[in-house]
PDB file of C-alpha atoms and ligand atoms in Angstrom:
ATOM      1  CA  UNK A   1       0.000   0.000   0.000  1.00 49.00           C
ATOM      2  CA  UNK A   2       1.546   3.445  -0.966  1.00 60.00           C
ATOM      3  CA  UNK A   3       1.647   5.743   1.862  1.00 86.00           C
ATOM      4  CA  UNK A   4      -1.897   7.926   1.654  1.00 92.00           C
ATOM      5  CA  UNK A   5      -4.412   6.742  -1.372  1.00 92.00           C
ATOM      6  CA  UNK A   6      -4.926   9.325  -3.664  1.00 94.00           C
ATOM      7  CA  UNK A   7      -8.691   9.988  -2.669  1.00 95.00           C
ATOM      8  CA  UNK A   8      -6.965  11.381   0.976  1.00 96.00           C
ATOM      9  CA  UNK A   9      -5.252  13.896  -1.009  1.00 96.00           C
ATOM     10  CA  UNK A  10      -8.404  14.622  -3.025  1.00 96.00           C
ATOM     11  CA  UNK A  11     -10.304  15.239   0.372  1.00 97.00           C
ATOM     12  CA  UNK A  12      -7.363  17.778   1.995  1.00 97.00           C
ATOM     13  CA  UNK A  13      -7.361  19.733  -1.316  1.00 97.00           C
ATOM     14  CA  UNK A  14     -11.137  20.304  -0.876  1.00 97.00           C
ATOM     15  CA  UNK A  15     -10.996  21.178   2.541  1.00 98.00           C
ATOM     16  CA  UNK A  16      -8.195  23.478   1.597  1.00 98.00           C
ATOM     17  CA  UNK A  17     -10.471  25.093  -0.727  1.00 97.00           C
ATOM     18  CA  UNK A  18     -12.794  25.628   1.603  1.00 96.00           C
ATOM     19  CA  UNK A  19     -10.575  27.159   4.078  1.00 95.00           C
ATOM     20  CA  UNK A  20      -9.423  24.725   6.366  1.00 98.00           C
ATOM     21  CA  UNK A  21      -5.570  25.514   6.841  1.00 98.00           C
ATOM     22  CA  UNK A  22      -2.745  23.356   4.795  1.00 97.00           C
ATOM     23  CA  UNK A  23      -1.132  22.100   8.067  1.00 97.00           C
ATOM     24  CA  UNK A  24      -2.145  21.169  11.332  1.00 98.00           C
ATOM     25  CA  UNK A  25      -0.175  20.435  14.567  1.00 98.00           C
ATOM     26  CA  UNK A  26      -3.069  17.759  15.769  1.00 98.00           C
ATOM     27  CA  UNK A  27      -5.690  15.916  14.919  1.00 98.00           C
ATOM     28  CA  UNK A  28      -8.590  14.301  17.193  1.00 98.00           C
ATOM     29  CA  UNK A  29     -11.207  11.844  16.953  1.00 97.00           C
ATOM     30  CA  UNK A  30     -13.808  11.850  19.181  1.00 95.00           C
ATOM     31  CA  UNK A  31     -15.492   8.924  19.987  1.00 91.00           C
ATOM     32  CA  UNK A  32     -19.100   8.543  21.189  1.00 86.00           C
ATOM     33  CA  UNK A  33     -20.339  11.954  23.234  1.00 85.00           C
ATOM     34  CA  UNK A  34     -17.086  13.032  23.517  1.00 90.00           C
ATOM     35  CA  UNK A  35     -18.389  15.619  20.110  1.00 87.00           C
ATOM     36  CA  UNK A  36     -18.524  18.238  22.832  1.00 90.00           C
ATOM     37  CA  UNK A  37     -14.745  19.041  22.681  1.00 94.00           C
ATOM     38  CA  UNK A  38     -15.412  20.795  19.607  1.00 95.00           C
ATOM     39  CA  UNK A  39     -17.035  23.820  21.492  1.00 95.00           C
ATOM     40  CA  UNK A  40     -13.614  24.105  23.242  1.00 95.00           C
ATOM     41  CA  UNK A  41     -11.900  25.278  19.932  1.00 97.00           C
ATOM     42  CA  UNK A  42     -11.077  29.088  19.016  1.00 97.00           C
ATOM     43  CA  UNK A  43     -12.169  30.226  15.799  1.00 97.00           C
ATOM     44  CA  UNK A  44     -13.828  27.248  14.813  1.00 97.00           C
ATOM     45  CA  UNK A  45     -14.971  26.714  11.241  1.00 96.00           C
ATOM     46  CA  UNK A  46     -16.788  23.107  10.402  1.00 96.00           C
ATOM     47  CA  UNK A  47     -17.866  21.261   7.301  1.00 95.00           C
ATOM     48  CA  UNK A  48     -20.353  18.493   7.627  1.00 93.00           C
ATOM     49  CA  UNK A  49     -18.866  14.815   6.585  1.00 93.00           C
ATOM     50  CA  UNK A  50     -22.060  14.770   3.890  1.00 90.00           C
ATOM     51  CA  UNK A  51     -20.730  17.688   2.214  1.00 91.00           C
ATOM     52  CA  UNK A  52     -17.188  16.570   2.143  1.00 94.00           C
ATOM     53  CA  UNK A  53     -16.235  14.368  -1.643  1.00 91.00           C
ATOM     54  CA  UNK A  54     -15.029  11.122  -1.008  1.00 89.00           C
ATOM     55  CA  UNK A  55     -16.174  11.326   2.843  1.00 88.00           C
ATOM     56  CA  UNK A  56     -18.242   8.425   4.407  1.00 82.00           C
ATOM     57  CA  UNK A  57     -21.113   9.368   6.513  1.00 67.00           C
ATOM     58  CA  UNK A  58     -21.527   8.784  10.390  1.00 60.00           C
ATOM     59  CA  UNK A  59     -24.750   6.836  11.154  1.00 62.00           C
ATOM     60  CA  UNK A  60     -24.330   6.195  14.782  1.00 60.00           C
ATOM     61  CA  UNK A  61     -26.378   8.704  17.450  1.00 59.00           C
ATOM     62  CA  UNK A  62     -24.139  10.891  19.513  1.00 50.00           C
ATOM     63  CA  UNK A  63     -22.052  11.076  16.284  1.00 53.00           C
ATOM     64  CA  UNK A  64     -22.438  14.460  14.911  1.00 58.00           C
ATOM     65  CA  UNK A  65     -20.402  13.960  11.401  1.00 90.00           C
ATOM     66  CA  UNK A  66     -18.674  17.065  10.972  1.00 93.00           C
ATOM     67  CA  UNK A  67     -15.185  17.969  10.888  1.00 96.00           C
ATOM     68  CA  UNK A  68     -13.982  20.633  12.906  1.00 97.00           C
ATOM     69  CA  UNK A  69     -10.426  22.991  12.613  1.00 98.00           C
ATOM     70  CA  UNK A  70      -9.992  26.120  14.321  1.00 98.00           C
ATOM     71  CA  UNK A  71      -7.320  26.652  16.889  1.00 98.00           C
ATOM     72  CA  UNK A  72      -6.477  25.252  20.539  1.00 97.00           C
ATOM     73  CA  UNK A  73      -3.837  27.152  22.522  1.00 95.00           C
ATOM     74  CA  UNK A  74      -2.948  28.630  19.879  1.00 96.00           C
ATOM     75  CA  UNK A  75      -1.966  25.512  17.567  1.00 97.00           C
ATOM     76  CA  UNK A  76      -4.107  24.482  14.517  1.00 98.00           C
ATOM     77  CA  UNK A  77      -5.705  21.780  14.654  1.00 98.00           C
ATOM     78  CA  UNK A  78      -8.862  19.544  12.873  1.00 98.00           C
ATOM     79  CA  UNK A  79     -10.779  17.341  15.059  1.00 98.00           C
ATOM     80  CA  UNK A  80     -13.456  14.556  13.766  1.00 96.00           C
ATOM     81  CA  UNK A  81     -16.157  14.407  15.303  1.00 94.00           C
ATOM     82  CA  UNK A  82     -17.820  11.431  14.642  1.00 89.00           C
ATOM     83  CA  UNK A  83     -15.967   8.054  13.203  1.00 88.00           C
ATOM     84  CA  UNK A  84     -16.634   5.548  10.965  1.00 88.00           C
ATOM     85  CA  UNK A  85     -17.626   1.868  12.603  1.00 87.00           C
ATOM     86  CA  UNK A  86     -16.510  -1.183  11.290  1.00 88.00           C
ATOM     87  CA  UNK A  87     -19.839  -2.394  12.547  1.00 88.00           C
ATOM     88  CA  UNK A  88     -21.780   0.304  10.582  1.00 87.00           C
ATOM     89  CA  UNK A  89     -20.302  -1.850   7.829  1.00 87.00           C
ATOM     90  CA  UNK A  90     -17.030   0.126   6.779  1.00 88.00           C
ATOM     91  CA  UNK A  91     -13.955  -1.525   5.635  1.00 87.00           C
ATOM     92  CA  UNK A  92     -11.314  -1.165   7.993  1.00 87.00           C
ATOM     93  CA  UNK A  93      -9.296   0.633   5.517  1.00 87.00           C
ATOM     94  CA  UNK A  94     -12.009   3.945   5.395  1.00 90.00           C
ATOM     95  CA  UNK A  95     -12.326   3.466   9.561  1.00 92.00           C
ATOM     96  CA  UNK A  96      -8.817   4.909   9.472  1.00 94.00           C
ATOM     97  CA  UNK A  97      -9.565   7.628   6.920  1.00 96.00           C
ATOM     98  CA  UNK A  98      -9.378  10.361   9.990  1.00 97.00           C
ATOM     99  CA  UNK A  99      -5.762   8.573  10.296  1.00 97.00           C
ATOM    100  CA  UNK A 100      -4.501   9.401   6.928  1.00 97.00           C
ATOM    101  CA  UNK A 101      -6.154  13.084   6.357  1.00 98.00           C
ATOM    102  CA  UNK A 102      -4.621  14.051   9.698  1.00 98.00           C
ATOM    103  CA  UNK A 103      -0.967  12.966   7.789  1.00 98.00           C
ATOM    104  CA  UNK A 104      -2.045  14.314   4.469  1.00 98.00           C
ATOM    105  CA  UNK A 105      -2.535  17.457   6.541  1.00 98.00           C
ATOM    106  CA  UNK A 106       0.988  16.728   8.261  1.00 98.00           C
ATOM    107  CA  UNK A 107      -0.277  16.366  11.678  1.00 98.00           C
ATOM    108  CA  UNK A 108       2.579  16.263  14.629  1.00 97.00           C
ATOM    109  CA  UNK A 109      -0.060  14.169  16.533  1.00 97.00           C
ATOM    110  CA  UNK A 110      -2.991  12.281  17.082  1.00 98.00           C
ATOM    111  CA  UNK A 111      -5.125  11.853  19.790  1.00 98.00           C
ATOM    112  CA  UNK A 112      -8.005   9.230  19.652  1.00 98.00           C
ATOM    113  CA  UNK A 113     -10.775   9.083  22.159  1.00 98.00           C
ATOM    114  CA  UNK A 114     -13.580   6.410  22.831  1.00 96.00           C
ATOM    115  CA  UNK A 115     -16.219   4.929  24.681  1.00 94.00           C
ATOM    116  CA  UNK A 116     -15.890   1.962  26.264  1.00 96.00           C
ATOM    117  CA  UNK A 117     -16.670  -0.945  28.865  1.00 96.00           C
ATOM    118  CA  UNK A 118     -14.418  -1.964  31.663  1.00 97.00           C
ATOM    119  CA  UNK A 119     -13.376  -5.336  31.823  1.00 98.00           C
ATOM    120  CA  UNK A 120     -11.228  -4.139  34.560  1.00 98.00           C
ATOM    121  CA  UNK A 121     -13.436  -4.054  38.129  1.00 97.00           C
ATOM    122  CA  UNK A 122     -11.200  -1.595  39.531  1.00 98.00           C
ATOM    123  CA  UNK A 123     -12.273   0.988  36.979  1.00 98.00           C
ATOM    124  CA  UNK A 124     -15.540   2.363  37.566  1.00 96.00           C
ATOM    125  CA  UNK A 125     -18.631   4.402  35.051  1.00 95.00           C
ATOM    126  CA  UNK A 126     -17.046   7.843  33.794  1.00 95.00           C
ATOM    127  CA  UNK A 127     -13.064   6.704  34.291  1.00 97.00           C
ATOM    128  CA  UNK A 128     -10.953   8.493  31.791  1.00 98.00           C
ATOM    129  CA  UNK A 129      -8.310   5.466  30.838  1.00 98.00           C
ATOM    130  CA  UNK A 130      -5.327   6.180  28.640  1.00 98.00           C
ATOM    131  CA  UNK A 131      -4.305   2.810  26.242  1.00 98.00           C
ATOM    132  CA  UNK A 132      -1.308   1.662  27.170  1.00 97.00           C
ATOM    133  CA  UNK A 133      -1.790  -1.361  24.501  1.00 96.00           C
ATOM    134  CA  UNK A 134      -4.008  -2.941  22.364  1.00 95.00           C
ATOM    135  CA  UNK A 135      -5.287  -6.737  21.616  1.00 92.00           C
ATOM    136  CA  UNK A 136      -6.639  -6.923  18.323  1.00 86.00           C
ATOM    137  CA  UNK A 137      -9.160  -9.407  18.654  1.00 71.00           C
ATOM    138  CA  UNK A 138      -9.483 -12.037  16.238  1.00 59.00           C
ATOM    139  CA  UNK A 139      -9.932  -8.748  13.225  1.00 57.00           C
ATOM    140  CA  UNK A 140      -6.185  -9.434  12.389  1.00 57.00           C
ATOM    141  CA  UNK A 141      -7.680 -10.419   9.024  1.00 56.00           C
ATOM    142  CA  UNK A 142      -8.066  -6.968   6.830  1.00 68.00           C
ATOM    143  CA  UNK A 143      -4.492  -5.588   5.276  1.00 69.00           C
ATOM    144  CA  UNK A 144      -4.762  -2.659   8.309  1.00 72.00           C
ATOM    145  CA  UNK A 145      -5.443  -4.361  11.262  1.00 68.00           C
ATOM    146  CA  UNK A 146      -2.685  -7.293   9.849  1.00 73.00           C
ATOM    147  CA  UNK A 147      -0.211  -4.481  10.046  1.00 76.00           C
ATOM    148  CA  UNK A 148       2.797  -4.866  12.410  1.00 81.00           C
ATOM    149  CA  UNK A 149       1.779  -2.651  15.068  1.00 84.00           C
ATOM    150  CA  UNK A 150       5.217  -1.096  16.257  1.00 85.00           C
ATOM    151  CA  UNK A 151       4.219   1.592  18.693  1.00 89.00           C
ATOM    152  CA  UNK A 152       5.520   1.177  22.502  1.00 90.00           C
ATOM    153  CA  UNK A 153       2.031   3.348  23.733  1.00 94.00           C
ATOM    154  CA  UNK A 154       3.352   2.752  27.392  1.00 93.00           C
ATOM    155  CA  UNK A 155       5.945   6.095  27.463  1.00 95.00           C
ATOM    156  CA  UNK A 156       2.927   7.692  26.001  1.00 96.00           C
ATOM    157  CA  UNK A 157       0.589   6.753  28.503  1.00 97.00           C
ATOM    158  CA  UNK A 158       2.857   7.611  31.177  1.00 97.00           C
ATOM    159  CA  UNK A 159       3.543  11.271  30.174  1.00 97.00           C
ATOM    160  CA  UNK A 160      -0.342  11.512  29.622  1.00 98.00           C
ATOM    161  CA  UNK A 161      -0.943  10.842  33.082  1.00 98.00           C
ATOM    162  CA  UNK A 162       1.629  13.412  34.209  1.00 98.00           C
ATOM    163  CA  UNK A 163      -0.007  16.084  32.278  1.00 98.00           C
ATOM    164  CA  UNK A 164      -3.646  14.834  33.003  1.00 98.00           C
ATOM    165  CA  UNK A 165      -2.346  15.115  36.744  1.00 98.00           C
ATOM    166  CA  UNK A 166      -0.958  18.683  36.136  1.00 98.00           C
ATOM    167  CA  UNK A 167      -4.476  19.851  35.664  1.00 98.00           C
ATOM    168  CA  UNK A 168      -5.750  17.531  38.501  1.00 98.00           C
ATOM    169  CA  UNK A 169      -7.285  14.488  36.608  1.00 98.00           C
ATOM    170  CA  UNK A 170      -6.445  11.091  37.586  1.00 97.00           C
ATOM    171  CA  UNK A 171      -6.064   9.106  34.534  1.00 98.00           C
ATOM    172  CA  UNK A 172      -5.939   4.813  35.020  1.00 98.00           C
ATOM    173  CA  UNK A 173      -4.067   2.986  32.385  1.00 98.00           C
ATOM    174  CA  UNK A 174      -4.990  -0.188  30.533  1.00 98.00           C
ATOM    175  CA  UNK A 175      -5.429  -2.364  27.678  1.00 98.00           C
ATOM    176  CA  UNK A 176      -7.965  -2.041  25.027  1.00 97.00           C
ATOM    177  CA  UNK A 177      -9.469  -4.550  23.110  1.00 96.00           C
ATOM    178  CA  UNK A 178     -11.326  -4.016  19.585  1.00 94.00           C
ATOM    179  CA  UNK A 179     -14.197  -5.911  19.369  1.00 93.00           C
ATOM    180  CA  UNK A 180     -16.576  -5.903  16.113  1.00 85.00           C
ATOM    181  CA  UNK A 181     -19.866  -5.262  17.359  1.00 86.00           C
ATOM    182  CA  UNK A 182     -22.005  -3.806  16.923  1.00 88.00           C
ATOM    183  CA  UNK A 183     -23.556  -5.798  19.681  1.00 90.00           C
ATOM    184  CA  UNK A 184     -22.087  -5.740  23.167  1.00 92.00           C
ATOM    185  CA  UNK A 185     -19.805  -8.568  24.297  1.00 94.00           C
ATOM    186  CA  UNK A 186     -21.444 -12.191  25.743  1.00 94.00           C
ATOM    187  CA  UNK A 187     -20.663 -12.639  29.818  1.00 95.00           C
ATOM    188  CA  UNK A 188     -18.392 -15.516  29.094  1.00 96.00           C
ATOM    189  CA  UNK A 189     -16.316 -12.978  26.229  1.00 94.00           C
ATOM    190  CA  UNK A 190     -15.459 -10.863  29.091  1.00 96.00           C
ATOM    191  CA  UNK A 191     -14.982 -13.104  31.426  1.00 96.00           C
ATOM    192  CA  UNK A 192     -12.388 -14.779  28.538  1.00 95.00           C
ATOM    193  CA  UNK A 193     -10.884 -10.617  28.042  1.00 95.00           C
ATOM    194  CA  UNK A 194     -10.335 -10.627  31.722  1.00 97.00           C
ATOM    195  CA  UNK A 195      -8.502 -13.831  32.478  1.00 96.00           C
ATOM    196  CA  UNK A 196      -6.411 -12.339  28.953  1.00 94.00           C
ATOM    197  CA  UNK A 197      -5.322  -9.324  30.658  1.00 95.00           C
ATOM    198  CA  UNK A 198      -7.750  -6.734  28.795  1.00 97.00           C
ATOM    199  CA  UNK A 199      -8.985  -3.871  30.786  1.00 98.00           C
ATOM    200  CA  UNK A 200     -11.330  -2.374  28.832  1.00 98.00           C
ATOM    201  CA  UNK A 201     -13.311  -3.139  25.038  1.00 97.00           C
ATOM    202  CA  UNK A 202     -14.703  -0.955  22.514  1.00 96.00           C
ATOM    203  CA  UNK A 203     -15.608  -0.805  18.788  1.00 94.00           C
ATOM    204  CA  UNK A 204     -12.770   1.281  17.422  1.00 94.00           C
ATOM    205  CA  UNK A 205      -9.607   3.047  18.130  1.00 95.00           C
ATOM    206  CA  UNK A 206      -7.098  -0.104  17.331  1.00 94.00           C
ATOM    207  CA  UNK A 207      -7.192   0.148  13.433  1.00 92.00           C
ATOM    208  CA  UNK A 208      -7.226   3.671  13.597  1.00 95.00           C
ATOM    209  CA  UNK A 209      -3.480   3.164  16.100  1.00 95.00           C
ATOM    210  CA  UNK A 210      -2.503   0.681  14.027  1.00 93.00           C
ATOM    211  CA  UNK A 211      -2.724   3.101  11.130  1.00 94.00           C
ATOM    212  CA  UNK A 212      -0.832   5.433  12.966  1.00 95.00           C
ATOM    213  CA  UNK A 213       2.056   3.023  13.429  1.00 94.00           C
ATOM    214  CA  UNK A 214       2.247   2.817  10.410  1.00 92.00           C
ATOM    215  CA  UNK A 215       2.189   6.098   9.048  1.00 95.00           C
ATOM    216  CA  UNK A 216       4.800   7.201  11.888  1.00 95.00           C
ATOM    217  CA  UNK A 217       1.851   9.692  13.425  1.00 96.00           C
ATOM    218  CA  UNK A 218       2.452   9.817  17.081  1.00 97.00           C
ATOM    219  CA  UNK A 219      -0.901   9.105  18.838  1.00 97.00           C
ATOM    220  CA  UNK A 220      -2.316   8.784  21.930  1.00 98.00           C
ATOM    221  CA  UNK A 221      -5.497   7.320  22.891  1.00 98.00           C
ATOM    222  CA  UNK A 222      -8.314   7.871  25.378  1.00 98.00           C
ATOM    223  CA  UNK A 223     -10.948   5.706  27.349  1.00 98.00           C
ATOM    224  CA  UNK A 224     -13.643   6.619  28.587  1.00 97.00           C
ATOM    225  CA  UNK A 225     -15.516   3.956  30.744  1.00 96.00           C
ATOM    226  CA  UNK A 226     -19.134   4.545  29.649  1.00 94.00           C
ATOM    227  CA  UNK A 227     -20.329   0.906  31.415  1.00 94.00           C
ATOM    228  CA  UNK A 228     -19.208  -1.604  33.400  1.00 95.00           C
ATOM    229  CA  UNK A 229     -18.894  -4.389  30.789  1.00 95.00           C
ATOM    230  CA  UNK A 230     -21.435  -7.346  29.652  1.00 90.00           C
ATOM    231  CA  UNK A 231     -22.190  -9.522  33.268  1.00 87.00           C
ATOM    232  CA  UNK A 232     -19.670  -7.027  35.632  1.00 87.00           C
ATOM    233  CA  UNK A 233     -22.936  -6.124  36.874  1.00 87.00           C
ATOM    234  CA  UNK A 234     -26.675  -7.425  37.148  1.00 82.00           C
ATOM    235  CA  UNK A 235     -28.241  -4.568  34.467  1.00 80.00           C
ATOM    236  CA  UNK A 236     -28.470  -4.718  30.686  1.00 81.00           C
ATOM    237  CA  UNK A 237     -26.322  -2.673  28.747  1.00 78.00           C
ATOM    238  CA  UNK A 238     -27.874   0.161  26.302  1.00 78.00           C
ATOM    239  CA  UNK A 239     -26.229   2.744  24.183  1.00 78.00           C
ATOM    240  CA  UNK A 240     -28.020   5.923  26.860  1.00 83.00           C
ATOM    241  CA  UNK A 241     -25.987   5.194  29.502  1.00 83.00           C
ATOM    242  CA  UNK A 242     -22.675   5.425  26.953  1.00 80.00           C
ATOM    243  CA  UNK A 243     -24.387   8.923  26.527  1.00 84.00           C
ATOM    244  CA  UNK A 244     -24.923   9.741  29.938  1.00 88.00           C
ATOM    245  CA  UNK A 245     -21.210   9.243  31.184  1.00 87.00           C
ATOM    246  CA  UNK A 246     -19.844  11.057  28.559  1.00 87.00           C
ATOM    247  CA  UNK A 247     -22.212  14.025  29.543  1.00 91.00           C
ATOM    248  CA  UNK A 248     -20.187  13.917  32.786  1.00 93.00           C
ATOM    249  CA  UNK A 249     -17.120  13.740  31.366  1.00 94.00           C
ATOM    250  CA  UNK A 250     -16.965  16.018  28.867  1.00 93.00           C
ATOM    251  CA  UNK A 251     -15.597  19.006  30.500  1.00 95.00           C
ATOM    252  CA  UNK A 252     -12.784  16.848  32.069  1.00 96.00           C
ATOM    253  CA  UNK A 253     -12.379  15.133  28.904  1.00 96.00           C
ATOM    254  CA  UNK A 254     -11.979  18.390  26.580  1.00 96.00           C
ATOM    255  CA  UNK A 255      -9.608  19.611  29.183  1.00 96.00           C
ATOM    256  CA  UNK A 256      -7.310  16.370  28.774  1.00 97.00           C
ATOM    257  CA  UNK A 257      -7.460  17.181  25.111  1.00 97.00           C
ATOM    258  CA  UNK A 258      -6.339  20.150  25.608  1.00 97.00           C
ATOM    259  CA  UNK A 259      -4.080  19.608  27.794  1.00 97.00           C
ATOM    260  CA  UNK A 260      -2.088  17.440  25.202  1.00 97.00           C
ATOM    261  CA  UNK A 261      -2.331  19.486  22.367  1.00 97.00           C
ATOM    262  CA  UNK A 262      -0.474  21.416  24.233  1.00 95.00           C
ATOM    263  CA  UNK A 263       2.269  19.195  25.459  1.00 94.00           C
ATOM    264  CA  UNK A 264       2.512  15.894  24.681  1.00 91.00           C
TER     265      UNK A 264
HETATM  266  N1  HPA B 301     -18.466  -3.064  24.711  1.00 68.12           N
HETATM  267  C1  HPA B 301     -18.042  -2.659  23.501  1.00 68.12           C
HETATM  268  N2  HPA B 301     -18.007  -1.393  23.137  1.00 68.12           N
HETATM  269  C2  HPA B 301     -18.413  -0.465  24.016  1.00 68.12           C
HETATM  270  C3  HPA B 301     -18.887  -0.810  25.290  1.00 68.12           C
HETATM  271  C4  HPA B 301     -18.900  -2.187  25.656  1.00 68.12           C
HETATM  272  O1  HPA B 301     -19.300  -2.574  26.774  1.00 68.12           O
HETATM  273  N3  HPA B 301     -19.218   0.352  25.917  1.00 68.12           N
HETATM  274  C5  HPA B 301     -18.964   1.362  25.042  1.00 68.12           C
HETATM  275  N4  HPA B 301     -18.466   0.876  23.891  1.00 68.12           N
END
C-alpha cells in the first residue's frame, strides 16, 4: 500500500479550498459523546462529513459527522467528530480515513478518544483510561489491522498521566481490546478478556493506532468507561448510559485534550 491513497489527497485539497488551513499540529477523533470538545476550539470553522467528496457518513447517534479545525492554545488543529464503525459496515481501511487526512494534513499528533466498557473491576462508570496497549481481537484479518503494530504506547501513557495530573485528573491505564460489534460482548467474552489481561473493550480506536504506526503519526489514545462491561454487573447494557457518562465527562475530557495538544 503506498503511503496515503490518492482519494486522501483529493479530500485535503477540498478542505483546503474551503478554508481549512494546509497544516495542522493535531488531529482528534472523538469517539461517542465526547463531540462536545469541539465547542472548546477558538475560531472554529466546520464542514459536515455529507458535504465533504469522497467522505463516508456517520450513522451512529451521539455522532455528529462534521469535521472541525480552528485553533487550541494557539496551535491548529482539525478534530473529527464522529468516526466511521466497522460495525456500521465500513472496511477497515475507510475506519482509518481520519488517520490518513490528519498525515495528508501533516499532523505532529494524534489523539483518539472512545467509549468503552471496563473489563477491569477496579475501573468504575465515567473513568478516563489512557491505552497503554491494544489486543486486536481475532480482526487481524483486513491488510490494516494485519499491520505490524510497532508503537511502545506505554511512554505515552505515562507522560499523559503526568499532564492529566498537572491539571488535577487522575487518569488509570490499561489495555484495550477491539471488538466488532455492533452488539455488546457475551458474559463468558469478558470473562475470557479478563482472564487475557484486557482492561477495557470498545468498537474502534485499534485500526485507527494501528494506522498510525504505520504512518509514523504519534498518537495517543483515550478511554472513557461509559459501562461496566457485559455480566460485571446485574443490568443490561444500552447505548443511553454510553451517553450519559460522557455528559459527565466532557468538561474533564476536553480539558485532557487540551491539555495534550499542548504538550505531549
Ligand atoms: N463493549 C463494547 N463497546 C463499548 C462498550 C462495551 O461494553 N461500551 C462502550 N463501547
Amino acid at each position: 500500500m503506498s503511503e496515503l491513497p490518492e482519494y486522501i489527497e483529493k479530500i485535503k485539497a477540498h478542505l483546503i479550498e474551503n478554508d481549512f488551513p494546509e497544516e495542522i499540529e493535531a488531529a482528534v477523533i472523538l469517539g461517542s459523546g465526547l463531540g462536545d470538545f469541539s465547542t472548546t476550539i477558538d475560531e472554529p470553522f466546520s464542514i459536515p462529513y455529507n458535504q465533504i467528496p469522497n467522505f463516508p457518513h456517520s450513522s451512529v447517534e451521539g455522532h455528529a459527522g462534521e469535521l472541525f479545525t480552528g485553533l487550541v492554545g494557539g496551535k491548529k488543529i482539525i478534530a473529527f467528530s464522529g468516526r466511521f464503525h466497522h460495525y456500521e459496515g465500513y472496511p477497515l481501511s475507510k475506519t482509518v480515513l481520519p488517520v490518513r487526512l490528519a498525515k495528508a494534513f501533516n499532523a505532529k499528533k494524534l489523539i483518539v478518544s472512545n467509549a468503552a466498557g471496563a473489563i477491569n473491576t477496579s475501573f468504575k462508570v465515567g473513568d478516563l483510561m489512557v491505552i497503554d496497549d491494544i489486543f486486536r481481537g481475532l480482526y487481524k484479518v483486513s491488510p490494516v489491522a494485519s499491520q505490524k503494530f510497532s508503537y511502545n504506547l506505554r511512554p505515552v501513557a505515562d507522560r499523559v498521566r503526568e499532564i492529566a495530573a498537572s491539571i488535577g485528573l487522575e487518569v488509570q491505564r490499561g489495555t484495550y481490546l477491539f471488538a466488532k460489534g455492533p452488539s455488546y460482548e457475551t458474559k463468558a467474552e469478558i470473562r475470557a478478556f479478563r482472564t487475557m489481561g484486557v482492561d477495557v473493550v470498545g468498537m474502534s480506536t485499534a485500526p485507527e493506532l494501528i494506522e498510525a504506526s504505520r504512518l509514523n503519526l504519534p498518537a495517543a489514545a483515550i478511554s472513557l468507561v461509559t459501562n461496566m462491561a457485559a455480566g460485571v454487573l446485574k443490568q443490561k447494557l444500552d447505548h443511553a448510559e454510553v451517553k450519559a457518562a460522557a455528559e459527565t465527562r466532557k468538561e474533564d475530557f476536553a480539558r485532557l485534550v487540551n491539555a495534550l495538544i499542548g504538550e505531549l
